[in-house]
Amino acid sequence: MAEKTTTEAPAAAPTEKPPVPQAALPKNGAEKPKTDTQTYPVGIAGVKIEEEERKVPATEAPPLPINEKLAVIGKPTPRVDGRAKVTGAAKYSADINLPGMLFAKLITSTVPHAIIKSIDTSAAEKHPAFRAIHMLDRDRSAAQTEEEKKDNWPRVRYVGQPLGAVCAPTQAHADDIARLVKITYEQKPFVVDPDKAKEPNAPIIFQGNAEQAGTAGGGGGPKDVKQNGNVRGPVAKGEADKAEIAFNSADVTVELDFRTQVQTHCALETHGLVADWKPDMLTVWASTQGTSSVRDELAAVFNLKKSQVRVITEYMGGGFGAKFGAGNYGVLATHLSKKANAPVRLMLDRREEHLCVGNRPSSIQKLKIGAKKDGTLVAMRLQSYGTAGVGTGAGASGPTQNLYTCPAIYTEDSDVFTNAGPSSAFRAPGHPQGAFSLEQGIDSLAEKLKMDPLALRDKIDDSEARREERRIGAERIGWKDRKPAGSDAGPIKRGIGVAQAIWYRIMNRDSHCDVRITQDGSVEFLSGVQDIGTGIRTALAQIVAETLGLKPTDITVKIGDTNYPQGPNSGGSVTTNSISPVARNAAWAAREQFLGQVAPALGVSADELEMADGRVFPKNNPNQSLTFKQAAKKMKVEQVAARGDRSDDYESKKGPRGKGAGGLGGVQFCQVAVDTSTGHIKVEKVVAVHDCGRPINPMGVKSQVNGGVIQGISYALFENRILDRNTGVMVNTNLEQYKIAGSREMPEIDAQLIEQYWGKSSTDAAGIGEPATVATAACVANAVYNAIGVRITQIPMTPAVVLEALASKQKASA
Amino acid sequence: MSTSSSNRGISRRGFLKGAGVTAAGAAIGESAVVAFAEESAPKGPKIVGPKPLSVSLKVNGAEKSAAIEPRTTLAEALRVNLDMTGTKIVCDRGACSACTVWIDGTPVNSCMTLAIDAQGKDIRTIEGLAMGDTLHPVQEQFIEHDAMQCGFCTPGMIMSCAALLEHNKNPSLDDVKTATSGNLCRCGTYPKVFDATLAAAKMMKA
Ligand code: FES
Ligand code: FES
């Protein structure tokens, strides 16, 4: 997670850093900010809303009522950049064409494990289209040992590892030239299978302790973890003994083993950027989830001031956690631009995208749950191994640690190094894996206890949000008609399942913006924050519009540029939580200045004025109004501008009300049809009920929920990175054999939102990206169990896996 | 739609280069009549390249020309040489339909079509779908239904859906699923793509 990230989670995601103490972050240098006492709505809309007082900095915008009482926030709003996207006008990094621009191609390793003996670039350099070459001194995305930091060239630890890059006037020539670079390797034994890599005599991948730097989106494991052979860990949480003793008091226990595969991100726009090196300024157009993360890394590598690096991300084609920092490709493109004295575009090709810029680690999990007859949990234990390739951070214990109330929880997470590309953060790192085991464990426990899975969760889950989500979802999926497992007669059997998601309400105080109002009536919002497809651009327009009584389309949102005030990196579902209160605060401050400027023209004082429906008017005399444009003309200065900053979350007197109150999450239900003659699973319907604090744009939020569900189905049924164990080569580095869900696999998706107010910030909004994908694979697996009466504990649940499971059941009952 | 060439061990570009344009044209299922002279080619179809040659393309009704190598795909010629970047390249081998354009009214993967083979044909790209400021109903309904997230698949998706409505005024949900079955979207916008396209069909009938 980002350096300056705070979290409310009781035991946060395994990769998070501890919260930064408040004292470390004085607000704008002020000694002690003046505070006001304000009243905020708290609770779930439609269930119970109470009012609670909060002491808040005096610079905060006044509280907003619940969405029902607002004009713009909470209303489904089409994207403000929709037109640019549907006409092809939106410019992504891959679309930047600059005069004299060169195209670059990576040089990648062809062997899985080796020391580089020599690199011969002479043939490449003779090619008439050759412009420049740069070779890396290390793999910037993978873990590294102390010892190898002295090496001239990177240690080769997987096939497809970036070693360098060349550039030429056309992409085709760059591709040709890259093939001419001759690398001599001293090959070493290698291992790509985590089960084999764990064995004591396996080829060792890192001689000595290896660390991988984390990113703003998570990824990278905890530091200073003991390493034994290829196994790094375990990282333990809780007390093993306490859990063992507690298991003795259980009436019922469930023990299950699970396996999940490696999934690659497959963002449609690959990683890459255009770098334009000029003596006094480096400008890059980067496909990134963090403009400032790219700036910071390039400034550090090239020894530049951060003010000498400008990063622009106007549009970007998906990241899902993998796009932070400059990466090997960004550093290479910048070196090439410097050497060739020309702008350089380096976008990875599809094969490279699968291999060297991240993936979701696999997992091999052992879960044990103990409970009383009434369902009360007494102990849970999860032991998990996973491979993040040559990276770290394969932990899967987040859900077991955080979803349910249980007095004794013990978890162990270990990484197993293999000769494969490094993982990176991937939408809710560790959580789809962890939910796949835990939520099937809970389903299985309910069956053993002869309890309804929802009734069991009502007993062990103290989240008010999840309770309401279960109620809504059960009704919409038709839970009451759910049949006992495996009871359909025909070859096609249907089933219904449920699973829950947990994520954390995380925010980043490095979130700032300016709001400017100009005499001609234009309103601008400026921040470095980037829209990675979530629709934050639209949400920000809504917040400013709400505050100024305008329409979202009246606001010009300029984001994705480090020339603007710094914005948060978009990882871990932090963006909305971080930047939306900032927008509200800045818009409010701009509004106060604006009203101060125009009040004399209306013959009243500023605090008597109101703004709504595109007009400015005295509260007690709405008829005496000016349009916003007319009012703007009355400003005495050309422009007013205000800065917005993120304060700490407001402290609530009542304290946390159970684990659910500290987190974000959701409950998903689905119906599947399993063809027992072919093993084919079809997900027919999904009901996904989620919470994200105050939803700003329900339309965009539901799009993200759909996306999380679809990625989850794809993960559950299709996706699988396949490595050839004899050569270490990934055999499906494309989008036909690496299958992701397409239109033909789409179920009906019913995305539902609840509005949960906590009184935490001036917007009280939070993110949705991660929680939306956490529960889906588990939900599908539970539905499959309900359909066929066999529990499938591995993904992807391909027809072969399903048939095998059915056959083993038949054998067992024969 | 062109068929995918197998890409194991040999890249398409390398293959085209080695085999010359005749074989290349055959490999992608297009006729390989090359109508311009370059270098010497005494017998049979003329051999062109590998040097750049001048190609003219009719894109959205306008004649455009560019100097490109014969191995250049239509997708690349549009994006790089003509700076029409609405058309996206995602897989560059016919697996995702992000690069969908219409050639003589038929949606094709422009990454699987050589630019030289698109000469003399009527090419329509995402930039040419709207009538001036008036969006095509599919574009309008994509905005209304939020049928996009990052938007990278969106141009290809829209070209597939709009092509469907050219041929089928009354599509069912299943027809829309079939029309977009080659279009990948990693953000997961399919349900809204279906809704938007069905709404556009209604709008076009009204
Ligand atoms: S880029 Fe043409 S089909 Fe994928
Ligand atoms: S909207 Fe991002 S890939 Fe479709």
PDB file of C-alpha atoms and ligand atoms in Angstrom, chain A residues 268 317-318 320, chain B residues 147-154 157 184-189, ligand 2:
ATOM      1  CA  LEU A 268      -6.489  -4.305 -22.658  1.00  0.00           C
ATOM      2  CA  GLY A 317      -6.884   1.221 -20.578  1.00  0.00           C
ATOM      3  CA  GLY A 318      -7.129  -0.722 -17.331  1.00  0.00           C
ATOM      4  CA  PHE A 320      -6.346  -3.762 -11.957  1.00  0.00           C
TER       5      PHE A 320
ATOM      6  CA  ALA B 147     -21.362   0.714 -21.435  1.00  0.00           C
ATOM      7  CA  MET B 148     -17.697   1.519 -20.819  1.00  0.00           C
ATOM      8  CA  GLN B 149     -15.186   1.699 -18.036  1.00  0.00           C
ATOM      9  CA  CYS B 150     -11.609   2.248 -19.124  1.00  0.00           C
ATOM     10  CA  GLY B 151     -12.937   2.574 -22.653  1.00  0.00           C
ATOM     11  CA  PHE B 152     -10.127   0.733 -24.405  1.00  0.00           C
ATOM     12  CA  CYS B 153     -12.411  -1.948 -25.838  1.00  0.00           C
ATOM     13  CA  THR B 154     -15.142   0.582 -26.556  1.00  0.00           C
ATOM     14  CA  MET B 157     -17.216  -2.940 -29.273  1.00  0.00           C
ATOM     15  CA  LEU B 184     -13.000  -8.815 -25.222  1.00  0.00           C
ATOM     16  CA  CYS B 185     -13.559  -6.348 -22.401  1.00  0.00           C
ATOM     17  CA  ARG B 186     -11.419  -6.803 -19.296  1.00  0.00           C
ATOM     18  CA  CYS B 187     -13.291  -4.195 -17.251  1.00  0.00           C
ATOM     19  CA  GLY B 188     -16.459  -6.253 -17.640  1.00  0.00           C
ATOM     20  CA  THR B 189     -18.951  -3.976 -19.351  1.00  0.00           C
TER      21      THR B 189
HETATM   22  S1  FES C   2     -14.011  -0.897 -20.739  1.00  0.00           S
HETATM   23 FE1  FES C   2     -12.002  -1.461 -20.172  1.00  0.00          FE
HETATM   24  S2  FES C   2     -11.683  -3.124 -21.452  1.00  0.00           S
HETATM   25 FE2  FES C   2     -13.733  -2.706 -21.839  1.00  0.00          FE
END
